[in-house]
């Protein structure tokens, strides 16, 4: 039995899900912890409630629904396209509010028309909120992980730095700290002279052999730690990253991009103007962005309530493209949030690549807004 009561508008939610031709699913409250620890990202990892099975397997209370719904889809070998809806409790520590609360949402799996599916996710979330909060004007913020990745790649940074920056997308404090270290590199100190010489010479085989010999001499077990090959790769990457400096022009380009905050109706022109002025070829990322804007307009969504913020991301590592949040105008509370997660199904074990997009609704925040 649930420990907290379902909100009084739950039946309206279920009506909305049925009208949108979704299949309602439920997932176990006790979940394997590994997917959340490996995939969901640091922000969620530190807030989940962990436990252990009798066999020592790591388990957790369900902290969100996207990963469990995707796992259940894979386990049941259901074909796509498929639209799932859910309504149930999730458990995770929050900065404010209870650690046990209800979430609802839709996961849209397998639609190969990316722009249309993105627009439908935003339209569904906004439409449901409009029914639950009649008379209140909604405010929608969108970002695009793929556009940020295209900018970082076009700047020609080493792959290791690209990964670091992309991983930090949506966390401005972490992103600014990384950019600061790129502008003023902190060189690696304390490296063994032989290791530094071998890395500098680019002799990976000799480096691995040296690390292996050192581990054997010191009795350092490779069974419970990283292999000599992995240690060699990490040391090499660390040295390369520490010696990489972002020149002032490239830094200004990134700063200018991250400062973009415009109404969606002006976003395509702003991005094209930025790319042209910076001499960057963003290609497919901009084409997909323009296609999504067109799909939103075709879906009849009021574009005036949508803004694009280049630095906007969401604190889950599995997003790959569109990210969005919806609230009520003049309120800071996020009532719905979601985005595209095209790589997640493969990470979780799906044999085929399955495009996916979805969103969650925070029902306790919606209840507060309704009461206001």
mmCIF file of C-alpha atoms in Angstrom:
data_model
loop_
_atom_site.group_PDB
_atom_site.id
_atom_site.type_symbol
_atom_site.label_atom_id
_atom_site.label_comp_id
_atom_site.label_asym_id
_atom_site.label_seq_id
_atom_site.Cartn_x
_atom_site.Cartn_y
_atom_site.Cartn_z
ATOM 1 C CA UNK A 1 0.000 0.000 0.000
ATOM 2 C CA UNK A 2 1.302 3.498 -0.769
ATOM 3 C CA UNK A 3 2.417 5.499 2.233
ATOM 4 C CA UNK A 4 1.102 8.765 0.774
ATOM 5 C CA UNK A 5 -2.191 9.462 -0.927
ATOM 6 C CA UNK A 6 -2.589 9.825 -4.667
ATOM 7 C CA UNK A 7 -3.342 13.430 -5.666
ATOM 8 C CA UNK A 8 -6.988 14.243 -6.303
ATOM 9 C CA UNK A 9 -6.358 14.904 -9.994
ATOM 10 C CA UNK A 10 -4.979 11.394 -10.701
ATOM 11 C CA UNK A 11 -8.091 10.335 -12.624
ATOM 12 C CA UNK A 12 -7.684 13.374 -14.908
ATOM 13 C CA UNK A 13 -4.105 12.288 -15.547
ATOM 14 C CA UNK A 14 -5.134 8.762 -16.445
ATOM 15 C CA UNK A 15 -7.786 10.165 -18.798
ATOM 16 C CA UNK A 16 -5.101 12.256 -20.505
ATOM 17 C CA UNK A 17 -2.815 9.234 -20.873
ATOM 18 C CA UNK A 18 -5.645 7.173 -22.380
ATOM 19 C CA UNK A 19 -6.556 9.961 -24.801
ATOM 20 C CA UNK A 20 -2.942 9.973 -25.973
ATOM 21 C CA UNK A 21 -3.081 6.218 -26.691
ATOM 22 C CA UNK A 22 -0.452 5.196 -24.196
ATOM 23 C CA UNK A 23 -0.153 1.857 -22.434
ATOM 24 C CA UNK A 24 -0.006 2.280 -18.690
ATOM 25 C CA UNK A 25 2.764 0.282 -17.024
ATOM 26 C CA UNK A 26 4.031 -0.222 -13.501
ATOM 27 C CA UNK A 27 7.495 -1.309 -12.420
ATOM 28 C CA UNK A 28 8.812 -2.842 -9.169
ATOM 29 C CA UNK A 29 9.672 -0.408 -6.382
ATOM 30 C CA UNK A 30 12.894 -2.344 -5.701
ATOM 31 C CA UNK A 31 15.221 -1.927 -8.678
ATOM 32 C CA UNK A 32 18.747 -3.109 -9.564
ATOM 33 C CA UNK A 33 20.983 -0.186 -8.617
ATOM 34 C CA UNK A 34 23.625 -0.653 -11.317
ATOM 35 C CA UNK A 35 21.817 1.084 -14.214
ATOM 36 C CA UNK A 36 21.185 4.178 -12.087
ATOM 37 C CA UNK A 37 24.771 4.235 -10.816
ATOM 38 C CA UNK A 38 26.254 3.744 -14.284
ATOM 39 C CA UNK A 39 23.924 5.745 -16.496
ATOM 40 C CA UNK A 40 21.741 8.230 -14.646
ATOM 41 C CA UNK A 41 24.493 10.607 -13.539
ATOM 42 C CA UNK A 42 26.105 11.979 -10.409
ATOM 43 C CA UNK A 43 23.178 14.198 -9.392
ATOM 44 C CA UNK A 44 20.821 11.204 -9.073
ATOM 45 C CA UNK A 45 23.447 8.747 -7.806
ATOM 46 C CA UNK A 46 24.057 10.655 -4.592
ATOM 47 C CA UNK A 47 20.344 10.924 -3.809
ATOM 48 C CA UNK A 48 19.068 7.367 -4.241
ATOM 49 C CA UNK A 49 18.249 5.000 -1.372
ATOM 50 C CA UNK A 50 20.474 1.932 -1.597
ATOM 51 C CA UNK A 51 20.075 -1.551 -0.145
ATOM 52 C CA UNK A 52 21.471 -5.029 -0.817
ATOM 53 C CA UNK A 53 19.988 -8.426 -1.601
ATOM 54 C CA UNK A 54 20.829 -11.576 0.338
ATOM 55 C CA UNK A 55 23.254 -12.494 -2.441
ATOM 56 C CA UNK A 56 25.034 -9.145 -2.181
ATOM 57 C CA UNK A 57 23.506 -7.552 -5.281
ATOM 58 C CA UNK A 58 23.129 -3.774 -5.081
ATOM 59 C CA UNK A 59 19.492 -2.660 -5.100
ATOM 60 C CA UNK A 60 17.721 0.654 -4.680
ATOM 61 C CA UNK A 61 14.279 2.121 -4.197
ATOM 62 C CA UNK A 62 12.944 3.286 -7.567
ATOM 63 C CA UNK A 63 14.345 6.850 -7.947
ATOM 64 C CA UNK A 64 12.688 7.555 -11.325
ATOM 65 C CA UNK A 65 10.691 5.722 -13.972
ATOM 66 C CA UNK A 66 12.549 6.105 -17.287
ATOM 67 C CA UNK A 67 15.197 3.426 -16.707
ATOM 68 C CA UNK A 68 12.728 0.892 -15.167
ATOM 69 C CA UNK A 69 10.232 1.399 -18.015
ATOM 70 C CA UNK A 70 12.973 0.913 -20.615
ATOM 71 C CA UNK A 71 14.294 -2.192 -18.847
ATOM 72 C CA UNK A 72 10.798 -3.664 -18.718
ATOM 73 C CA UNK A 73 10.324 -2.955 -22.432
ATOM 74 C CA UNK A 74 13.563 -4.803 -23.248
ATOM 75 C CA UNK A 75 12.759 -7.749 -20.949
ATOM 76 C CA UNK A 76 9.300 -8.252 -22.485
ATOM 77 C CA UNK A 77 10.737 -8.044 -26.031
ATOM 78 C CA UNK A 78 7.931 -5.724 -27.069
ATOM 79 C CA UNK A 79 8.174 -4.188 -30.527
ATOM 80 C CA UNK A 80 8.265 -0.496 -31.324
ATOM 81 C CA UNK A 81 6.977 2.130 -31.720
ATOM 82 C CA UNK A 82 5.470 2.007 -28.258
ATOM 83 C CA UNK A 83 4.058 4.692 -25.961
ATOM 84 C CA UNK A 84 4.071 3.950 -22.236
ATOM 85 C CA UNK A 85 2.568 5.996 -19.401
ATOM 86 C CA UNK A 86 3.154 5.601 -15.684
ATOM 87 C CA UNK A 87 1.895 6.945 -12.372
ATOM 88 C CA UNK A 88 3.545 5.885 -9.141
ATOM 89 C CA UNK A 89 5.857 6.679 -6.258
ATOM 90 C CA UNK A 90 9.540 7.433 -6.570
ATOM 91 C CA UNK A 91 12.079 7.670 -3.768
ATOM 92 C CA UNK A 92 15.027 10.023 -3.725
ATOM 93 C CA UNK A 93 16.419 12.739 -1.524
ATOM 94 C CA UNK A 94 15.444 16.250 -2.554
ATOM 95 C CA UNK A 95 16.653 19.667 -1.488
ATOM 96 C CA UNK A 96 13.070 20.543 -0.605
ATOM 97 C CA UNK A 97 9.973 18.416 -0.214
ATOM 98 C CA UNK A 98 9.462 14.792 0.773
ATOM 99 C CA UNK A 99 11.858 12.066 -0.320
ATOM 100 C CA UNK A 100 8.853 9.953 -1.326
ATOM 101 C CA UNK A 101 6.561 11.470 -3.925
ATOM 102 C CA UNK A 102 4.441 10.656 -6.956
ATOM 103 C CA UNK A 103 5.572 11.071 -10.532
ATOM 104 C CA UNK A 104 3.714 10.443 -13.762
ATOM 105 C CA UNK A 105 4.848 10.636 -17.354
ATOM 106 C CA UNK A 106 5.086 9.239 -20.856
ATOM 107 C CA UNK A 107 7.971 7.392 -22.527
ATOM 108 C CA UNK A 108 7.792 7.351 -26.332
ATOM 109 C CA UNK A 109 9.975 4.555 -27.739
ATOM 110 C CA UNK A 110 10.862 3.760 -31.331
ATOM 111 C CA UNK A 111 9.401 6.677 -33.333
ATOM 112 C CA UNK A 112 11.970 7.350 -36.068
ATOM 113 C CA UNK A 113 10.489 10.775 -36.863
ATOM 114 C CA UNK A 114 12.649 12.550 -34.301
ATOM 115 C CA UNK A 115 11.320 16.079 -34.790
ATOM 116 C CA UNK A 116 7.701 14.962 -34.615
ATOM 117 C CA UNK A 117 8.273 12.842 -31.493
ATOM 118 C CA UNK A 118 10.123 15.703 -29.758
ATOM 119 C CA UNK A 119 7.269 18.087 -30.537
ATOM 120 C CA UNK A 120 4.716 15.549 -29.313
ATOM 121 C CA UNK A 121 6.530 15.140 -25.979
ATOM 122 C CA UNK A 122 6.467 18.892 -25.344
ATOM 123 C CA UNK A 123 2.881 19.145 -26.583
ATOM 124 C CA UNK A 124 1.725 16.255 -24.371
ATOM 125 C CA UNK A 125 3.413 17.653 -21.255
ATOM 126 C CA UNK A 126 2.069 21.166 -21.882
ATOM 127 C CA UNK A 127 -1.404 19.876 -22.751
ATOM 128 C CA UNK A 128 -1.673 17.812 -19.575
ATOM 129 C CA UNK A 129 -0.492 20.733 -17.423
ATOM 130 C CA UNK A 130 -2.961 23.053 -19.147
ATOM 131 C CA UNK A 131 -5.803 20.733 -18.125
ATOM 132 C CA UNK A 132 -4.559 20.431 -14.541
ATOM 133 C CA UNK A 133 -3.847 24.173 -14.194
ATOM 134 C CA UNK A 134 -6.605 25.946 -16.130
ATOM 135 C CA UNK A 135 -6.081 29.648 -16.615
ATOM 136 C CA UNK A 136 -2.364 29.582 -15.800
ATOM 137 C CA UNK A 137 0.137 30.556 -18.490
ATOM 138 C CA UNK A 138 2.909 28.013 -18.908
ATOM 139 C CA UNK A 139 6.589 28.787 -19.535
ATOM 140 C CA UNK A 140 8.706 26.242 -21.400
ATOM 141 C CA UNK A 141 12.513 26.221 -21.507
ATOM 142 C CA UNK A 142 14.346 24.003 -23.975
ATOM 143 C CA UNK A 143 17.989 23.187 -24.522
ATOM 144 C CA UNK A 144 19.779 20.862 -26.913
ATOM 145 C CA UNK A 145 22.593 18.567 -25.857
ATOM 146 C CA UNK A 146 23.385 17.741 -29.506
ATOM 147 C CA UNK A 147 23.939 21.406 -30.426
ATOM 148 C CA UNK A 148 26.324 21.851 -27.479
ATOM 149 C CA UNK A 149 28.218 18.701 -28.485
ATOM 150 C CA UNK A 150 28.490 19.991 -32.064
ATOM 151 C CA UNK A 151 29.980 23.285 -30.837
ATOM 152 C CA UNK A 152 32.523 21.513 -28.610
ATOM 153 C CA UNK A 153 33.509 19.118 -31.409
ATOM 154 C CA UNK A 154 33.836 21.948 -33.955
ATOM 155 C CA UNK A 155 36.344 23.694 -31.668
ATOM 156 C CA UNK A 156 38.702 20.729 -32.171
ATOM 157 C CA UNK A 157 39.421 19.999 -28.509
ATOM 158 C CA UNK A 158 40.994 16.639 -27.602
ATOM 159 C CA UNK A 159 38.408 13.875 -27.214
ATOM 160 C CA UNK A 160 38.987 13.665 -23.454
ATOM 161 C CA UNK A 161 38.133 17.331 -23.000
ATOM 162 C CA UNK A 162 35.094 16.997 -25.245
ATOM 163 C CA UNK A 163 33.815 14.177 -23.031
ATOM 164 C CA UNK A 164 34.390 16.200 -19.866
ATOM 165 C CA UNK A 165 32.577 19.273 -21.164
ATOM 166 C CA UNK A 166 29.676 17.265 -22.591
ATOM 167 C CA UNK A 167 29.338 15.359 -19.315
ATOM 168 C CA UNK A 168 29.065 18.692 -17.454
ATOM 169 C CA UNK A 169 26.421 20.123 -19.784
ATOM 170 C CA UNK A 170 23.549 21.563 -17.757
ATOM 171 C CA UNK A 171 25.670 22.067 -14.621
ATOM 172 C CA UNK A 172 26.996 25.605 -15.045
ATOM 173 C CA UNK A 173 29.147 25.507 -11.900
ATOM 174 C CA UNK A 174 30.968 22.386 -13.090
ATOM 175 C CA UNK A 175 31.134 23.648 -16.675
ATOM 176 C CA UNK A 176 32.646 26.993 -15.628
ATOM 177 C CA UNK A 177 35.227 25.195 -13.471
ATOM 178 C CA UNK A 178 36.246 23.018 -16.448
ATOM 179 C CA UNK A 179 36.507 26.039 -18.731
ATOM 180 C CA UNK A 180 38.657 27.824 -16.149
ATOM 181 C CA UNK A 181 41.041 24.868 -16.021
ATOM 182 C CA UNK A 182 41.150 24.825 -19.830
ATOM 183 C CA UNK A 183 42.119 28.502 -19.958
ATOM 184 C CA UNK A 184 44.739 28.103 -17.192
ATOM 185 C CA UNK A 185 45.908 24.449 -17.251
ATOM 186 C CA UNK A 186 47.252 22.861 -14.082
ATOM 187 C CA UNK A 187 50.145 20.717 -15.201
ATOM 188 C CA UNK A 188 50.466 17.202 -13.782
ATOM 189 C CA UNK A 189 53.179 16.936 -11.146
ATOM 190 C CA UNK A 190 54.636 14.002 -9.259
ATOM 191 C CA UNK A 191 54.815 11.643 -12.236
ATOM 192 C CA UNK A 192 57.589 9.052 -12.148
ATOM 193 C CA UNK A 193 60.381 10.211 -14.492
ATOM 194 C CA UNK A 194 60.328 6.962 -16.483
ATOM 195 C CA UNK A 195 56.550 7.139 -16.922
ATOM 196 C CA UNK A 196 56.702 10.794 -18.005
ATOM 197 C CA UNK A 197 59.427 9.940 -20.535
ATOM 198 C CA UNK A 198 57.482 6.994 -21.980
ATOM 199 C CA UNK A 199 54.271 9.032 -22.264
ATOM 200 C CA UNK A 200 56.199 11.833 -23.948
ATOM 201 C CA UNK A 201 57.725 9.359 -26.406
ATOM 202 C CA UNK A 202 54.305 7.912 -27.209
ATOM 203 C CA UNK A 203 55.582 4.366 -26.574
ATOM 204 C CA UNK A 204 52.403 2.752 -25.214
ATOM 205 C CA UNK A 205 53.732 -0.817 -25.243
ATOM 206 C CA UNK A 206 56.789 0.153 -23.188
ATOM 207 C CA UNK A 207 54.602 2.200 -20.825
ATOM 208 C CA UNK A 208 52.257 -0.745 -20.211
ATOM 209 C CA UNK A 209 55.230 -3.062 -19.637
ATOM 210 C CA UNK A 210 56.772 -0.605 -17.155
ATOM 211 C CA UNK A 211 53.505 -0.236 -15.202
ATOM 212 C CA UNK A 212 53.007 -4.018 -15.204
ATOM 213 C CA UNK A 213 56.515 -4.611 -13.878
ATOM 214 C CA UNK A 214 56.046 -1.992 -11.166
ATOM 215 C CA UNK A 215 52.767 -3.577 -10.099
ATOM 216 C CA UNK A 216 54.400 -7.005 -9.937
ATOM 217 C CA UNK A 217 57.282 -5.662 -7.834
ATOM 218 C CA UNK A 218 54.989 -3.901 -5.374
ATOM 219 C CA UNK A 219 52.535 -6.803 -5.163
ATOM 220 C CA UNK A 220 49.689 -4.610 -6.399
ATOM 221 C CA UNK A 221 46.903 -6.948 -7.498
ATOM 222 C CA UNK A 222 45.414 -6.363 -10.958
ATOM 223 C CA UNK A 223 42.409 -8.535 -10.107
ATOM 224 C CA UNK A 224 40.802 -5.936 -7.841
ATOM 225 C CA UNK A 225 42.087 -2.838 -9.635
ATOM 226 C CA UNK A 226 42.672 -1.382 -13.078
ATOM 227 C CA UNK A 227 44.832 -3.261 -15.565
ATOM 228 C CA UNK A 228 48.233 -1.891 -16.651
ATOM 229 C CA UNK A 229 46.700 -1.037 -20.048
ATOM 230 C CA UNK A 230 43.904 0.983 -18.446
ATOM 231 C CA UNK A 231 46.291 2.780 -16.095
ATOM 232 C CA UNK A 232 48.532 3.631 -19.071
ATOM 233 C CA UNK A 233 45.612 5.040 -21.042
ATOM 234 C CA UNK A 234 44.392 7.100 -18.084
ATOM 235 C CA UNK A 235 47.841 8.527 -17.340
ATOM 236 C CA UNK A 236 48.363 9.427 -21.001
ATOM 237 C CA UNK A 237 44.949 11.090 -21.232
ATOM 238 C CA UNK A 238 45.524 12.959 -17.968
ATOM 239 C CA UNK A 239 48.849 14.353 -19.208
ATOM 240 C CA UNK A 240 47.396 15.358 -22.589
ATOM 241 C CA UNK A 241 44.430 17.056 -20.933
ATOM 242 C CA UNK A 242 46.639 18.896 -18.474
ATOM 243 C CA UNK A 243 48.730 20.303 -21.331
ATOM 244 C CA UNK A 244 45.734 21.411 -23.422
ATOM 245 C CA UNK A 245 45.007 25.113 -23.355
ATOM 246 C CA UNK A 246 41.878 26.694 -24.791
ATOM 247 C CA UNK A 247 42.952 29.836 -26.634
ATOM 248 C CA UNK A 248 41.189 33.111 -25.878
ATOM 249 C CA UNK A 249 39.249 33.140 -29.153
ATOM 250 C CA UNK A 250 37.839 29.647 -28.614
ATOM 251 C CA UNK A 251 37.002 30.489 -25.008
ATOM 252 C CA UNK A 252 35.050 33.556 -26.134
ATOM 253 C CA UNK A 253 33.179 31.412 -28.681
ATOM 254 C CA UNK A 254 32.098 28.984 -25.960
ATOM 255 C CA UNK A 255 31.151 31.831 -23.639
ATOM 256 C CA UNK A 256 29.101 33.477 -26.364
ATOM 257 C CA UNK A 257 27.313 30.230 -27.158
ATOM 258 C CA UNK A 258 26.489 29.496 -23.524
ATOM 259 C CA UNK A 259 25.075 33.017 -23.102
ATOM 260 C CA UNK A 260 22.445 32.523 -25.833
ATOM 261 C CA UNK A 261 18.973 32.875 -24.278
ATOM 262 C CA UNK A 262 16.290 33.787 -26.805
ATOM 263 C CA UNK A 263 12.619 33.164 -27.596
ATOM 264 C CA UNK A 264 12.348 29.938 -29.581
ATOM 265 C CA UNK A 265 10.924 31.815 -32.560
ATOM 266 C CA UNK A 266 14.334 33.584 -32.867
ATOM 267 C CA UNK A 267 16.538 30.646 -31.877
ATOM 268 C CA UNK A 268 17.291 29.193 -35.329
ATOM 269 C CA UNK A 269 18.467 32.581 -36.623
ATOM 270 C CA UNK A 270 20.511 33.173 -33.454
ATOM 271 C CA UNK A 271 22.264 29.803 -33.738
ATOM 272 C CA UNK A 272 22.976 30.224 -37.457
ATOM 273 C CA UNK A 273 24.331 33.731 -36.836
ATOM 274 C CA UNK A 274 26.529 32.472 -34.009
ATOM 275 C CA UNK A 275 27.923 29.600 -36.111
ATOM 276 C CA UNK A 276 28.651 31.865 -39.092
ATOM 277 C CA UNK A 277 30.366 34.518 -36.943
ATOM 278 C CA UNK A 278 32.474 31.886 -35.158
ATOM 279 C CA UNK A 279 33.296 30.007 -38.369
ATOM 280 C CA UNK A 280 31.875 26.759 -36.985
ATOM 281 C CA UNK A 281 30.124 24.101 -39.057
ATOM 282 C CA UNK A 282 27.349 22.663 -36.897
ATOM 283 C CA UNK A 283 25.606 20.892 -39.786
ATOM 284 C CA UNK A 284 23.135 18.215 -38.768
ATOM 285 C CA UNK A 285 22.669 19.554 -35.235
ATOM 286 C CA UNK A 286 21.241 22.825 -36.587
ATOM 287 C CA UNK A 287 19.131 21.009 -39.181
ATOM 288 C CA UNK A 288 17.576 18.840 -36.486
ATOM 289 C CA UNK A 289 16.990 21.901 -34.305
ATOM 290 C CA UNK A 290 15.200 23.704 -37.173
ATOM 291 C CA UNK A 291 13.138 20.571 -37.885
ATOM 292 C CA UNK A 292 11.986 20.447 -34.271
ATOM 293 C CA UNK A 293 10.933 24.118 -34.304
ATOM 294 C CA UNK A 294 8.917 23.470 -37.472
ATOM 295 C CA UNK A 295 7.318 20.370 -35.916
ATOM 296 C CA UNK A 296 6.337 22.352 -32.814
ATOM 297 C CA UNK A 297 4.699 25.001 -34.987
ATOM 298 C CA UNK A 298 2.890 22.320 -37.028
ATOM 299 C CA UNK A 299 1.620 20.761 -33.786
ATOM 300 C CA UNK A 300 -0.132 24.034 -33.003
ATOM 301 C CA UNK A 301 1.989 24.839 -29.953
ATOM 302 C CA UNK A 302 2.202 28.517 -28.986
ATOM 303 C CA UNK A 303 5.889 29.185 -29.638
ATOM 304 C CA UNK A 304 5.716 32.454 -27.694
ATOM 305 C CA UNK A 305 5.724 30.519 -24.408
ATOM 306 C CA UNK A 306 8.928 28.635 -25.322
ATOM 307 C CA UNK A 307 12.461 29.971 -24.836
ATOM 308 C CA UNK A 308 15.755 28.417 -25.913
ATOM 309 C CA UNK A 309 18.722 28.601 -23.546
ATOM 310 C CA UNK A 310 21.972 27.221 -24.943
ATOM 311 C CA UNK A 311 23.380 26.367 -21.504
ATOM 312 C CA UNK A 312 20.220 24.609 -20.335
ATOM 313 C CA UNK A 313 20.481 20.910 -19.573
ATOM 314 C CA UNK A 314 18.907 18.436 -17.155
ATOM 315 C CA UNK A 315 20.783 16.568 -14.383
ATOM 316 C CA UNK A 316 20.586 13.099 -15.941
ATOM 317 C CA UNK A 317 23.448 11.773 -18.042
ATOM 318 C CA UNK A 318 21.367 9.790 -20.521
ATOM 319 C CA UNK A 319 19.975 12.739 -22.514
ATOM 320 C CA UNK A 320 21.267 13.048 -26.089
ATOM 321 C CA UNK A 321 19.328 15.861 -27.796
ATOM 322 C CA UNK A 322 16.285 17.860 -26.766
ATOM 323 C CA UNK A 323 15.917 18.687 -23.065
ATOM 324 C CA UNK A 324 13.030 20.718 -21.676
ATOM 325 C CA UNK A 325 11.289 21.871 -18.515
ATOM 326 C CA UNK A 326 7.854 23.415 -17.998
ATOM 327 C CA UNK A 327 6.615 25.613 -15.193
ATOM 328 C CA UNK A 328 4.093 28.360 -14.635
ATOM 329 C CA UNK A 329 5.012 31.897 -15.656
ATOM 330 C CA UNK A 330 6.559 33.892 -12.773
ATOM 331 C CA UNK A 331 7.165 30.734 -10.713
ATOM 332 C CA UNK A 332 10.463 28.897 -10.252
ATOM 333 C CA UNK A 333 8.884 25.473 -9.646
ATOM 334 C CA UNK A 334 9.576 22.895 -12.355
ATOM 335 C CA UNK A 335 6.349 20.962 -12.964
ATOM 336 C CA UNK A 336 7.435 18.796 -15.903
ATOM 337 C CA UNK A 337 10.752 17.902 -17.453
ATOM 338 C CA UNK A 338 12.115 15.543 -20.045
ATOM 339 C CA UNK A 339 14.066 15.086 -23.216
ATOM 340 C CA UNK A 340 15.511 12.705 -25.775
ATOM 341 C CA UNK A 341 17.576 9.665 -24.734
ATOM 342 C CA UNK A 342 18.463 7.793 -27.927
ATOM 343 C CA UNK A 343 21.431 5.879 -26.474
ATOM 344 C CA UNK A 344 19.783 4.669 -23.283
ATOM 345 C CA UNK A 345 18.059 1.591 -24.698
ATOM 346 C CA UNK A 346 21.351 0.270 -26.128
ATOM 347 C CA UNK A 347 23.162 0.946 -22.832
ATOM 348 C CA UNK A 348 20.481 -1.089 -21.050
ATOM 349 C CA UNK A 349 20.906 -4.065 -23.391
ATOM 350 C CA UNK A 350 18.564 -3.544 -26.355
ATOM 351 C CA UNK A 351 19.914 -5.311 -29.444
ATOM 352 C CA UNK A 352 18.740 -2.584 -31.821
ATOM 353 C CA UNK A 353 19.082 1.171 -31.569
ATOM 354 C CA UNK A 354 15.738 2.533 -30.363
ATOM 355 C CA UNK A 355 15.139 6.304 -30.497
ATOM 356 C CA UNK A 356 13.337 7.528 -27.388
ATOM 357 C CA UNK A 357 11.914 10.681 -25.835
ATOM 358 C CA UNK A 358 9.793 11.257 -22.753
ATOM 359 C CA UNK A 359 8.883 13.438 -19.799
ATOM 360 C CA UNK A 360 7.945 13.294 -16.131
ATOM 361 C CA UNK A 361 5.399 15.311 -14.139
ATOM 362 C CA UNK A 362 6.063 16.263 -10.492
ATOM 363 C CA UNK A 363 2.627 15.720 -8.965
ATOM 364 C CA UNK A 364 3.307 17.281 -5.546
ATOM 365 C CA UNK A 365 4.453 20.510 -7.195
ATOM 366 C CA UNK A 366 1.418 20.488 -9.469
ATOM 367 C CA UNK A 367 -0.794 20.031 -6.398
ATOM 368 C CA UNK A 368 0.856 23.046 -4.754
ATOM 369 C CA UNK A 369 0.288 25.119 -7.884
ATOM 370 C CA UNK A 370 -3.354 24.031 -8.027
ATOM 371 C CA UNK A 371 -3.866 25.005 -4.398
ATOM 372 C CA UNK A 372 -2.342 28.424 -5.044
#
